[in-house]
Coordinates of C-alpha atoms in Angstrom, one line a residue:
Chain A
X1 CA -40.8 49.8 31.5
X2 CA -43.7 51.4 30.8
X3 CA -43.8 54.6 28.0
X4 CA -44.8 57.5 30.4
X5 CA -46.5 60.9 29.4
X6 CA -46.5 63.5 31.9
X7 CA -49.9 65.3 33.3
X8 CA -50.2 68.8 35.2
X9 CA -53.1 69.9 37.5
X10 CA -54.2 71.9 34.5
X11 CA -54.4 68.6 31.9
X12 CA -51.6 69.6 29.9
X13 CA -49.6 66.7 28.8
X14 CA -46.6 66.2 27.6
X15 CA -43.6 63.6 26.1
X16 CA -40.9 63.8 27.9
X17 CA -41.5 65.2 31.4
X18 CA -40.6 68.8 32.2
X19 CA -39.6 70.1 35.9
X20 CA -42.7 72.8 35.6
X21 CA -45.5 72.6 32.6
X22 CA -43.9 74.2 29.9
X23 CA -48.1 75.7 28.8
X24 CA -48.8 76.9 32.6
X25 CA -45.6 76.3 34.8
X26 CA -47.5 73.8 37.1
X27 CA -45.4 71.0 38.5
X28 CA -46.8 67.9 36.3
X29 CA -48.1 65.6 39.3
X30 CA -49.5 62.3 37.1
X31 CA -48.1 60.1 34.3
X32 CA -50.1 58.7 31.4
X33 CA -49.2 55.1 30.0
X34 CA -48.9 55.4 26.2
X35 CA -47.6 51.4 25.9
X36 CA -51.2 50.2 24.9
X37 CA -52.3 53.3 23.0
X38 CA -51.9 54.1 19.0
X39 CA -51.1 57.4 17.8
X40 CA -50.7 59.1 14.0
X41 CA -47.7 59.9 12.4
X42 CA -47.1 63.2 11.7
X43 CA -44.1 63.3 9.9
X44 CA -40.7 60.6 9.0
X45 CA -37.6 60.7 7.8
X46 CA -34.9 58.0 7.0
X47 CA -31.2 58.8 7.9
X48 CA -28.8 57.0 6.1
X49 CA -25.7 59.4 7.6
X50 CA -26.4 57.9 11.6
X51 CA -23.6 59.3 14.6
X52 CA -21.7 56.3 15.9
X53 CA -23.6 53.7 17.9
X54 CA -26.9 54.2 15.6
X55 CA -27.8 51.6 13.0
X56 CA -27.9 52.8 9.6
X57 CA -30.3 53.8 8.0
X58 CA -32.1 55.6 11.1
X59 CA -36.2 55.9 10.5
X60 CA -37.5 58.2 12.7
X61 CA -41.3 59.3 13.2
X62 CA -43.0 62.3 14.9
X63 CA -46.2 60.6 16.1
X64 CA -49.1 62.3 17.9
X65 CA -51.2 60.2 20.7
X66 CA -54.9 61.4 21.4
X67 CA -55.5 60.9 25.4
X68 CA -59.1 61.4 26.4
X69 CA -59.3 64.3 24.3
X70 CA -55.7 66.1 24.6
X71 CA -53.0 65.6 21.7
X72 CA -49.6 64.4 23.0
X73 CA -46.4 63.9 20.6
X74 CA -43.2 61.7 21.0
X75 CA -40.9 61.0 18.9
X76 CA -38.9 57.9 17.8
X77 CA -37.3 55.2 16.0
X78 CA -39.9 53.5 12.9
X79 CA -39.8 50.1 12.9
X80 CA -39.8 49.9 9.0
X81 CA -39.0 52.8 6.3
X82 CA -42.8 51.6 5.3
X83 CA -44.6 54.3 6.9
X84 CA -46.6 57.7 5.4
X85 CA -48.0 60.4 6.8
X86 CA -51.2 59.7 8.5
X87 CA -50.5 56.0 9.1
X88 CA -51.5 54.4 12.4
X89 CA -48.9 53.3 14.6
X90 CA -48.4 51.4 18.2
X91 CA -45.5 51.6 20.4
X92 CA -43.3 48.7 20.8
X93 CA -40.8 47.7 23.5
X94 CA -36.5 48.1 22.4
X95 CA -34.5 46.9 25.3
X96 CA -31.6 49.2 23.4
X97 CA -32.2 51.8 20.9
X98 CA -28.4 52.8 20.2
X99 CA -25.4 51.4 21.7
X100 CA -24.7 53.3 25.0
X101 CA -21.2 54.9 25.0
X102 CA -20.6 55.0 21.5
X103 CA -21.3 58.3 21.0
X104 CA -19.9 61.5 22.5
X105 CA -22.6 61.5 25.4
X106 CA -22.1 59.8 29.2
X107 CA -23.6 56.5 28.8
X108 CA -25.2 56.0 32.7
X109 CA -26.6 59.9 32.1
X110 CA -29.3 58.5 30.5
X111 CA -31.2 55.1 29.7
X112 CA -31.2 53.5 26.2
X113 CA -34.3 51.5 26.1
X114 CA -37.7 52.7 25.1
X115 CA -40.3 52.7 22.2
X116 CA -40.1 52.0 18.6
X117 CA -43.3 52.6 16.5
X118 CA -44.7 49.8 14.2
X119 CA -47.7 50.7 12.0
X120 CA -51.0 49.0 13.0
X121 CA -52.1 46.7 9.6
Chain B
X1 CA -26.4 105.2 22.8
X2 CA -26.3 103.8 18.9
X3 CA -23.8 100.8 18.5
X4 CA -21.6 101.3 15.2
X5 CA -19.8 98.8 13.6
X6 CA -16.5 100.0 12.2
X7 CA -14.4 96.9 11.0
X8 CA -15.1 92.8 10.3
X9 CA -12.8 90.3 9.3
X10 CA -13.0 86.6 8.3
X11 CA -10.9 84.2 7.6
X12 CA -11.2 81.8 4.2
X13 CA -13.6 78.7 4.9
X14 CA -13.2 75.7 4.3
X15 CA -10.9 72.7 5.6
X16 CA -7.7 74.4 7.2
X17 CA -4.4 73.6 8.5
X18 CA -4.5 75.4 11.9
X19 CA -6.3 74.7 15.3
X20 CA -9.4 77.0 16.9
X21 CA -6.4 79.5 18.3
X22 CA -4.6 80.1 15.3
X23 CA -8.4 80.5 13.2
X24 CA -9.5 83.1 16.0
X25 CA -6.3 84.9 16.2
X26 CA -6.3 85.3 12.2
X27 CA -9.9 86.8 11.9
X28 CA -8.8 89.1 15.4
X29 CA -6.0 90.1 13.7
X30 CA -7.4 90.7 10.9
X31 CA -10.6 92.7 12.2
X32 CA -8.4 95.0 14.5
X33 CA -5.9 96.2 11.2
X34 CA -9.5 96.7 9.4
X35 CA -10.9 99.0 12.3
X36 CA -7.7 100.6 13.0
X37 CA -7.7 100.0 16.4
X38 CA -5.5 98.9 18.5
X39 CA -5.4 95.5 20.3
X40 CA -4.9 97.5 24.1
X41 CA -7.8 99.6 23.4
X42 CA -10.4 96.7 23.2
X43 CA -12.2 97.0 26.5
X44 CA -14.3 93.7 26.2
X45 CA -13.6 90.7 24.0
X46 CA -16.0 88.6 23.0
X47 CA -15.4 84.7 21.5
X48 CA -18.9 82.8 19.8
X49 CA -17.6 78.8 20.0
X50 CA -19.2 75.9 20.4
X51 CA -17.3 73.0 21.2
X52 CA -13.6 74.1 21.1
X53 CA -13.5 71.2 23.8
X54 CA -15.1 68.7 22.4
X55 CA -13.7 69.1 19.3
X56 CA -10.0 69.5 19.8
X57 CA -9.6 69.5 23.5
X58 CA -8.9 73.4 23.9
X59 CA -11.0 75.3 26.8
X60 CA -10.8 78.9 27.9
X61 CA -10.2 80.1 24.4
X62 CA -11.1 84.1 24.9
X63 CA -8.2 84.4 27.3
X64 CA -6.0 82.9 25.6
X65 CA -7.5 84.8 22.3
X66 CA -6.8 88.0 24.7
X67 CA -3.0 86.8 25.2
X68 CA -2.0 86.3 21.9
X69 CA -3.3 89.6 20.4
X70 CA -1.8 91.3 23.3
X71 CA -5.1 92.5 24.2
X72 CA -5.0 92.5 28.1
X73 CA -6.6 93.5 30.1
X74 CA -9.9 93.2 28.4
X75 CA -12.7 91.6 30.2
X76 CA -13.3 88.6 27.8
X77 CA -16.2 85.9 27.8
X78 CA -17.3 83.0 25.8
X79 CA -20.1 82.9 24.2
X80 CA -21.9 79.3 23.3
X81 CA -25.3 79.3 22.2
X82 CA -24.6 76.3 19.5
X83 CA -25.0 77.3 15.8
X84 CA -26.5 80.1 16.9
X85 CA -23.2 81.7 19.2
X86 CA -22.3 83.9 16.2
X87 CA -25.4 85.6 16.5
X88 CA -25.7 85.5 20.2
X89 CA -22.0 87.2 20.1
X90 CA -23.1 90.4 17.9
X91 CA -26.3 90.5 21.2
X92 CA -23.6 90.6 23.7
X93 CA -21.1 92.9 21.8
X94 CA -24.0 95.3 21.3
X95 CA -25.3 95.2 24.8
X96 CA -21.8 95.9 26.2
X97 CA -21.3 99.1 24.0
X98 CA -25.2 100.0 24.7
X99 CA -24.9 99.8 28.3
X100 CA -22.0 102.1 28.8
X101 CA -19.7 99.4 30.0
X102 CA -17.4 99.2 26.9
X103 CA -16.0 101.5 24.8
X104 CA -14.5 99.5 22.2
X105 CA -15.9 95.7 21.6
X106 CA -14.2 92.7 19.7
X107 CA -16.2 89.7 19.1
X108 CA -14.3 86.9 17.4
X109 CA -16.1 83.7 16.5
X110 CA -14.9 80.1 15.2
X111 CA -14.9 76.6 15.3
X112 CA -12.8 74.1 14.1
X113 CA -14.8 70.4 13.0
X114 CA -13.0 69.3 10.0
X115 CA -10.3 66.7 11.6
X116 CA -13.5 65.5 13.1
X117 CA -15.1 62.4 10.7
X118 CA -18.3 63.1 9.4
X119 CA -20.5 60.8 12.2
X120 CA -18.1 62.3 14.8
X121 CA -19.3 66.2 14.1
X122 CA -22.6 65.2 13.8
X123 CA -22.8 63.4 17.2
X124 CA -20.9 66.6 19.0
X125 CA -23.4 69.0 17.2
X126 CA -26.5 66.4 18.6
X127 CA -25.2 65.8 21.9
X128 CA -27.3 69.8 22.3
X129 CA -30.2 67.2 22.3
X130 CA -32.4 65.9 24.7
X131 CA -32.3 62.2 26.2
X132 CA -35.3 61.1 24.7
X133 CA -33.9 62.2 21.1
X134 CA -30.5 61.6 21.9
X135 CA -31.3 57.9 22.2
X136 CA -33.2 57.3 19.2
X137 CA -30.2 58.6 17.1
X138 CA -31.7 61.8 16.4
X139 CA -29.4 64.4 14.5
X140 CA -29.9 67.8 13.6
X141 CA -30.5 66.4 9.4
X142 CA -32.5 64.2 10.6
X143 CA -34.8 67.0 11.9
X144 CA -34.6 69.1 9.1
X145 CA -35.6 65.7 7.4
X146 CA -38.9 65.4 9.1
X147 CA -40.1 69.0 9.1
X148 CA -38.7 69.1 5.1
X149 CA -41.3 66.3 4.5
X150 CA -44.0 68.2 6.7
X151 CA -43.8 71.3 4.7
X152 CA -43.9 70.1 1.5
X153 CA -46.9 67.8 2.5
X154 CA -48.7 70.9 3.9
X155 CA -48.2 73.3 1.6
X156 CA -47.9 70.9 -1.3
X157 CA -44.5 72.3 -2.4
X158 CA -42.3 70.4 -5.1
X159 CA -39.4 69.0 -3.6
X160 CA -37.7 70.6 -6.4
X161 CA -37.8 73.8 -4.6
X162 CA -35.9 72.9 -1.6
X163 CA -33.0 72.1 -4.2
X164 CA -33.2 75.7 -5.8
X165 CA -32.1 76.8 -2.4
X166 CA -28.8 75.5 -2.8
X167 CA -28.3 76.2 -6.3
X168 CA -29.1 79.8 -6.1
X169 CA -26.7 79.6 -2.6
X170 CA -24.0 77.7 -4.2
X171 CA -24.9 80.0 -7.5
X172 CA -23.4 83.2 -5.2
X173 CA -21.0 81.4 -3.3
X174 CA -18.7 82.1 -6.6
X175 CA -18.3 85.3 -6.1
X176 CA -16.9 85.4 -2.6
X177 CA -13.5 84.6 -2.1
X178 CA -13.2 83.1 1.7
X179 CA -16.3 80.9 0.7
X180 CA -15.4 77.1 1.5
X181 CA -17.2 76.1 -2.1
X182 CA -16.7 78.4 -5.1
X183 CA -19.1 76.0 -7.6
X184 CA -22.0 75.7 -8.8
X185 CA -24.2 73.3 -8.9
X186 CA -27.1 72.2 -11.2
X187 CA -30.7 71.1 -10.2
X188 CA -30.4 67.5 -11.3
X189 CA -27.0 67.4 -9.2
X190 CA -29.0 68.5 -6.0
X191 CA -31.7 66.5 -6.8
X192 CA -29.9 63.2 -7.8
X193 CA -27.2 63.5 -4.8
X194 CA -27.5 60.4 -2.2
X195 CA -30.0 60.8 0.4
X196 CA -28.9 61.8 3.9
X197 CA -32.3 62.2 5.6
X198 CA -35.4 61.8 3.3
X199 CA -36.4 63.5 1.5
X200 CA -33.3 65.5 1.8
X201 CA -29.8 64.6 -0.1
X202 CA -26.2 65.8 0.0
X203 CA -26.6 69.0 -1.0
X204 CA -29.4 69.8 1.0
X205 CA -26.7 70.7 4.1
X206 CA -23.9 72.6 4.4
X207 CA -20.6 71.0 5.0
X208 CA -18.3 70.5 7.9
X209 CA -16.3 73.6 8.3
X210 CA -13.4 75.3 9.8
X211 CA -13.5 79.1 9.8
X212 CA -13.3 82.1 11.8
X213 CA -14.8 85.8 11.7
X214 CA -14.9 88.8 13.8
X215 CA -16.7 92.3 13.8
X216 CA -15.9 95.4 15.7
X217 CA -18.5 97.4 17.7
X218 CA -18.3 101.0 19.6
X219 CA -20.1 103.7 20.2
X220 CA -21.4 105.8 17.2
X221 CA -19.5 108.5 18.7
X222 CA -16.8 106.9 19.1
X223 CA -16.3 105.4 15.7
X224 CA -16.7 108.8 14.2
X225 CA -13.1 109.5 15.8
X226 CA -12.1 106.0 13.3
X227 CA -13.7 106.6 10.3
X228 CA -16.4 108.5 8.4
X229 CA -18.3 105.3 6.9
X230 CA -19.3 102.8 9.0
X231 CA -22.8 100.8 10.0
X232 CA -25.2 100.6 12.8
X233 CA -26.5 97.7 14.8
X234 CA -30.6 99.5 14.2
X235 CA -32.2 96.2 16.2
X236 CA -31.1 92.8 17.6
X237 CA -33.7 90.0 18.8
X238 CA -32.8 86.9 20.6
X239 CA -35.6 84.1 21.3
X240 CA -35.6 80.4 22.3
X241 CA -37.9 77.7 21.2
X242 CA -38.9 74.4 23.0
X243 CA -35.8 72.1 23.6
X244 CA -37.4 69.0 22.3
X245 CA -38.6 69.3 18.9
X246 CA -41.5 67.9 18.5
X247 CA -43.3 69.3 21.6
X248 CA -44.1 72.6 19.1
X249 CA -47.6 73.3 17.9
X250 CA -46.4 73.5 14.2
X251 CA -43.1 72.0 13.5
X252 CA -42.6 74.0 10.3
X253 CA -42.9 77.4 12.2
X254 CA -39.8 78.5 14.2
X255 CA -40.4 80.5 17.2
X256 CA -37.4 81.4 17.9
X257 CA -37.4 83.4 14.3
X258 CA -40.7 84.6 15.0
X259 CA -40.0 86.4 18.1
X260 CA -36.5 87.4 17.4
X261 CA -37.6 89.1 14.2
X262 CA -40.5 90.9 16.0
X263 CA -38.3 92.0 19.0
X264 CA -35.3 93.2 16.4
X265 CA -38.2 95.1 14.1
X266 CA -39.8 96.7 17.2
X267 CA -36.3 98.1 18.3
X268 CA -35.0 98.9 14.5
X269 CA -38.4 100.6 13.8
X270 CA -38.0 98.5 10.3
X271 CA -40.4 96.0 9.1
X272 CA -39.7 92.8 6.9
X273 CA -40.5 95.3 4.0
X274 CA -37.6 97.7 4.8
X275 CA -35.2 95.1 4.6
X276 CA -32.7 95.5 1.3
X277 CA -30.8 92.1 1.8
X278 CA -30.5 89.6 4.0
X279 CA -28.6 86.4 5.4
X280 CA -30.5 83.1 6.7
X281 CA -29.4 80.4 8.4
X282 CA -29.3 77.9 5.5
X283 CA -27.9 75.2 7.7
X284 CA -30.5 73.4 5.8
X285 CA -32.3 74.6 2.6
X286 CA -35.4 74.2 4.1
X287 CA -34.3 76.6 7.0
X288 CA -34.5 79.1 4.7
X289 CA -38.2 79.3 3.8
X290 CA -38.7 78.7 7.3
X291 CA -37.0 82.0 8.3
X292 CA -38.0 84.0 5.0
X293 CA -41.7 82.9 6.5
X294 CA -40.9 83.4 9.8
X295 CA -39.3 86.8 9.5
X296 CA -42.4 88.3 7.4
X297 CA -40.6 88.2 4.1
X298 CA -43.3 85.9 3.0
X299 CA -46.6 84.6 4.2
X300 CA -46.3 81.1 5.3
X301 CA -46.2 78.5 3.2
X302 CA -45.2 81.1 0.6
X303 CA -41.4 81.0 0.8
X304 CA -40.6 78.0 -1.5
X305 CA -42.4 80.4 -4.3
X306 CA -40.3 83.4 -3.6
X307 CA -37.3 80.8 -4.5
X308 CA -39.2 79.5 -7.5
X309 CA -40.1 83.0 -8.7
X310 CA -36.4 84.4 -8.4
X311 CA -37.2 86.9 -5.6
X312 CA -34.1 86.0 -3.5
X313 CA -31.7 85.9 -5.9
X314 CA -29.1 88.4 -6.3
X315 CA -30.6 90.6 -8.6
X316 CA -34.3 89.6 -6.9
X317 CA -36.4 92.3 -4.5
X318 CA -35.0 90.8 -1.5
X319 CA -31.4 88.9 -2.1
X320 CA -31.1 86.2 0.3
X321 CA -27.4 85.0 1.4
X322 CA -25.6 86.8 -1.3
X323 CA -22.3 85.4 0.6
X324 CA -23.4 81.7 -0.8
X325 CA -24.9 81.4 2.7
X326 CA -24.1 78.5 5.0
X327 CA -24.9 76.3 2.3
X328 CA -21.8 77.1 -0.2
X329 CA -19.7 79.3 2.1
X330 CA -19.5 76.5 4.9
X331 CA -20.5 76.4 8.7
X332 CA -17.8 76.8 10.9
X333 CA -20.6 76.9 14.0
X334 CA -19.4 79.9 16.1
X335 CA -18.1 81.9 13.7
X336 CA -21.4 81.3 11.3
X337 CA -23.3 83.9 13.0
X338 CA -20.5 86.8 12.8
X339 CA -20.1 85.6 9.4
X340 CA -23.2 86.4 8.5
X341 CA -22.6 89.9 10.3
X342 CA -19.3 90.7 7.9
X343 CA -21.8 90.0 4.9
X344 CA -23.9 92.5 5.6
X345 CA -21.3 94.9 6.9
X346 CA -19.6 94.5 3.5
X347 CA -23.3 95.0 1.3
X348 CA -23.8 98.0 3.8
X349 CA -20.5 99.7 3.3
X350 CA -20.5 98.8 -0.3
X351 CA -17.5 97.0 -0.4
X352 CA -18.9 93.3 -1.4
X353 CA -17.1 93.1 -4.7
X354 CA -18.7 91.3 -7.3
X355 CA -21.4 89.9 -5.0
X356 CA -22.8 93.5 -3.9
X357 CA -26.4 94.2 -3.7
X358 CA -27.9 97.7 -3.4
X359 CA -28.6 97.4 0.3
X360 CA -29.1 100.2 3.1
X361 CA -30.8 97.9 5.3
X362 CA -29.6 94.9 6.2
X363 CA -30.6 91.8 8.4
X364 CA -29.2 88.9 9.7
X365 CA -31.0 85.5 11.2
X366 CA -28.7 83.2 13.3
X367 CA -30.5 79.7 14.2
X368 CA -29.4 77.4 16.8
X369 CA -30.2 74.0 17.1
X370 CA -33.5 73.0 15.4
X371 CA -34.5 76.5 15.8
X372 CA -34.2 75.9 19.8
X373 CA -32.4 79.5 19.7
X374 CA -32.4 82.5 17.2
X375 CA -30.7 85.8 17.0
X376 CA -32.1 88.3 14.2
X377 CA -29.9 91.5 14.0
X378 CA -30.8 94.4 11.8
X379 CA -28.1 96.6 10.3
X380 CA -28.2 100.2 8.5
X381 CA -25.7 102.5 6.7
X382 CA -24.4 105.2 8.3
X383 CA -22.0 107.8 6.7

């Protein structure tokens, strides 16, 4: 699996995909691979009330990735509560980020793998 | 054509004994005896829910809304637009009167969570997420969590502020009677209850609520053959923001708010300084600065001051949520934003009881999700 940005004609790019660019309504033709890149977090929080499937407590990061000059965001499980603001980060690989079916939504309308962030020492 | 409002109804909040029909059939009930009409005269009925089906099971709940007031044959519709279908309700209600096609409208809004548990609700209320955020166990706390702690980074706020939101909201929540908590609480209670998404705690949110409400809208003309007092709908906005969070430039800027309020100011001919009172969605307490920003109250940045300096109080220049807001009064989610309607309605008429403001203009801002949609509705006296 790889952790894919989307790119439009125009440059735009954005986490997740989007049927049209959301800045100029382009159809976004190219991914970007953000596995070996490092971003900054923006902002964190720890949840301590989780929804069912979701291991308590929950730390979650905004992070922002900086591709050849345009600013990208995802979102996304921490792997440690010992983050800040500003902190460095690199994605890393979570064959299952929340037990599918647990919760109220479908569990094959969407995939449950993906990218936890883990500060860069 | 000018849209009155001539009756409003809600029900107490709180935890209650009956199921999303008996709730909406109280407030209609209710609402109908206030206005003085009668339930065959109701052209259009409207019903703000969320998740009547994924909460108890129960689907097509205007028709059956419209069958047991004995309101047939009104044309009826649901309205969902998640927390924000109260709101979204009072748009529809006032576009029906304002195009001609209704001459008497009856929006009824309500949910019904509290059989739910606690990590049940909260997954219904995130399933409005998307995939990406859905799978990383993202909830709507945890996103006032992370745009709590971006706010009071940037603006280097004390986290103490956020927690004179809900003691100032819990503070009025006394004095009104259907409000699902009628105590107040102190700083060091807000500020020592356990952490639910850092850095907010317990009483940072507003419960799990069930609760209906319901307002009446006609033609001004028309509601001069009811009555001789009664208020105006002067400007409604509605707006969405992006669906994913944290695709927006400035996560502690609401859009939605933004261009609601603009659109609902450009139509009312008011501006954020005309406004006497007003009720925020205080799902959160840091959704309120981020509407009293948003909205022009304050510059931004500058609405944790306005709490600090008293100005939103009751007896402030601009109250905010006399009715104990969200925060103290509860959050059934489709009744929330006709709730929020009523409050006004009662400052406007002068009939708020010991919670009454001197108001001639009010406003009313209605957030869904994470502010992924917003409704601002401006309100006047008329008599």
């Amino acid at each position: 699996m790889s952790f894919d940005a989307y790119r439009c004609p125009n440059g735009h790019i954005t986490y997740p995909s989007h049927p049209l660019c959301p800045e100029c309504g382009e159809k976004q033709t190219e991914t970007v691979d953000l596995t070996e890149e490092t971003a900054t977090v923006i902002t964190w929080t720890t949840s301590t009330a989780t929804p069912p499937g979701v291991e308590a407590p929950n730390t979650i990061a905004v992070v922002e990735f900086d591709v050849e000059g345009e600013t990208v965001r995802a979102i996304g499980q921490a792997t440690t509560d010992e983050i800040e603001i500003g902190d460095e980060v690199r994605p890393v690989y979570a064959d299952q980020l929340r037990e599918p079916g647990a919760g109220i939504r479908e569990p094959e309308s969407q995939e449950w793998d993906g990218y936890r962030f883990e500060p860069v020492l | 054509m000018d849209v009155a409002v001539i009756g409003a109804s809600m029900t107490q909040f709180g935890k209650r004994e009956g199921w999303i029909r008996d709730l909406l059939a109280e407030a209609g009930e209710a609402c109908l005896s206030d206005a003085g009409v009668a339930p065959t005269d109701v052209d259009h009925l409207y019903v703000s829910n969320m998740a009547s089906g994924e909460f108890e099971g129960q689907t097509g709940v205007p028709n059956m809304l419209a069958h047991d007031l004995g309101a047939m044959p009104a044309y009826t519709a649901r309205i969902d637009q998640t927390s924000s279908s109260g709101g979204a309700g009072i748009y529809h209600a006032w576009q029906s009167v304002a195009s001609g096609t209704s001459e008497m409208t009856m929006l009824v809004g309500g949910e019904k969570m509290t059989h739910r548990s606690t990590a049940e609700s909260t997954d219904i209320i995130a399933s409005i997420t998307h995939p990406v955020e859905y799978k990383h166990g993202l909830t709507l706390p945890s996103f006032a969590g992370l745009t709590a702690r971006l706010y009071l980074d940037k603006y280097d706020a004390p986290r103490e502020s956020l927690a004179k939101v809900a003691v100032k909201n819990h503070k009025n929540g006394v004095d009104n009677p259907h409000a699902q908590f009628r105590k107040e609480v102190d700083l060091e209670t807000v500020m020592e209850s356990p952490l639910v998404a850092d850095p907010l705690r317990l009483y940072d949110f507003c419960p799990i609520t069930d609760g209906s409400a319901a307002l009446m809208f006609c033609p001004e003309e028309v509601a001069k053959e009811y009555t001789d007092e009664y208020v105006v709908v002067s400007g409604v906005g509605g707006a969405t923001d992006t669906h994913v969070v944290h695709e927006r430039d400035d996560p502690t800027v609401m859009g939605g708010v933004v261009e609601s309020g603009k659109q609902a100011y450009e139509m009312s001919g008011y501006g954020p300084e005309d406004i006497d009172v007003a009720e925020l969605h205080d799902m959160f307490t840091i959704l309120e600065f981020l509407q009293s920003e948003g909205l022009g109250f304050f510059e931004p940045g500058e609405g944790w001051k306005a709490v600090e300096e008293g100005v939103t109080e009751r007896d402030g220049d601009l109250p905010v949520n006399t009715s104990g807001g969200l925060k103290s009064k509860g959050h059934p989610l489709g009744a929330s934003g006709v709730a929020q309607g009523y409050e006004i309605y009662k400052q406007l008429m002068g009939e708020a009881g010991a919670r009454q403001v001197e108001a001639d203009v009010g406003l009313c801002c209605n957030v869904g999700g994470f502010g992924n949609c917003v409704i601002t509705t401006i309100m006047e006296a008329r008599q």
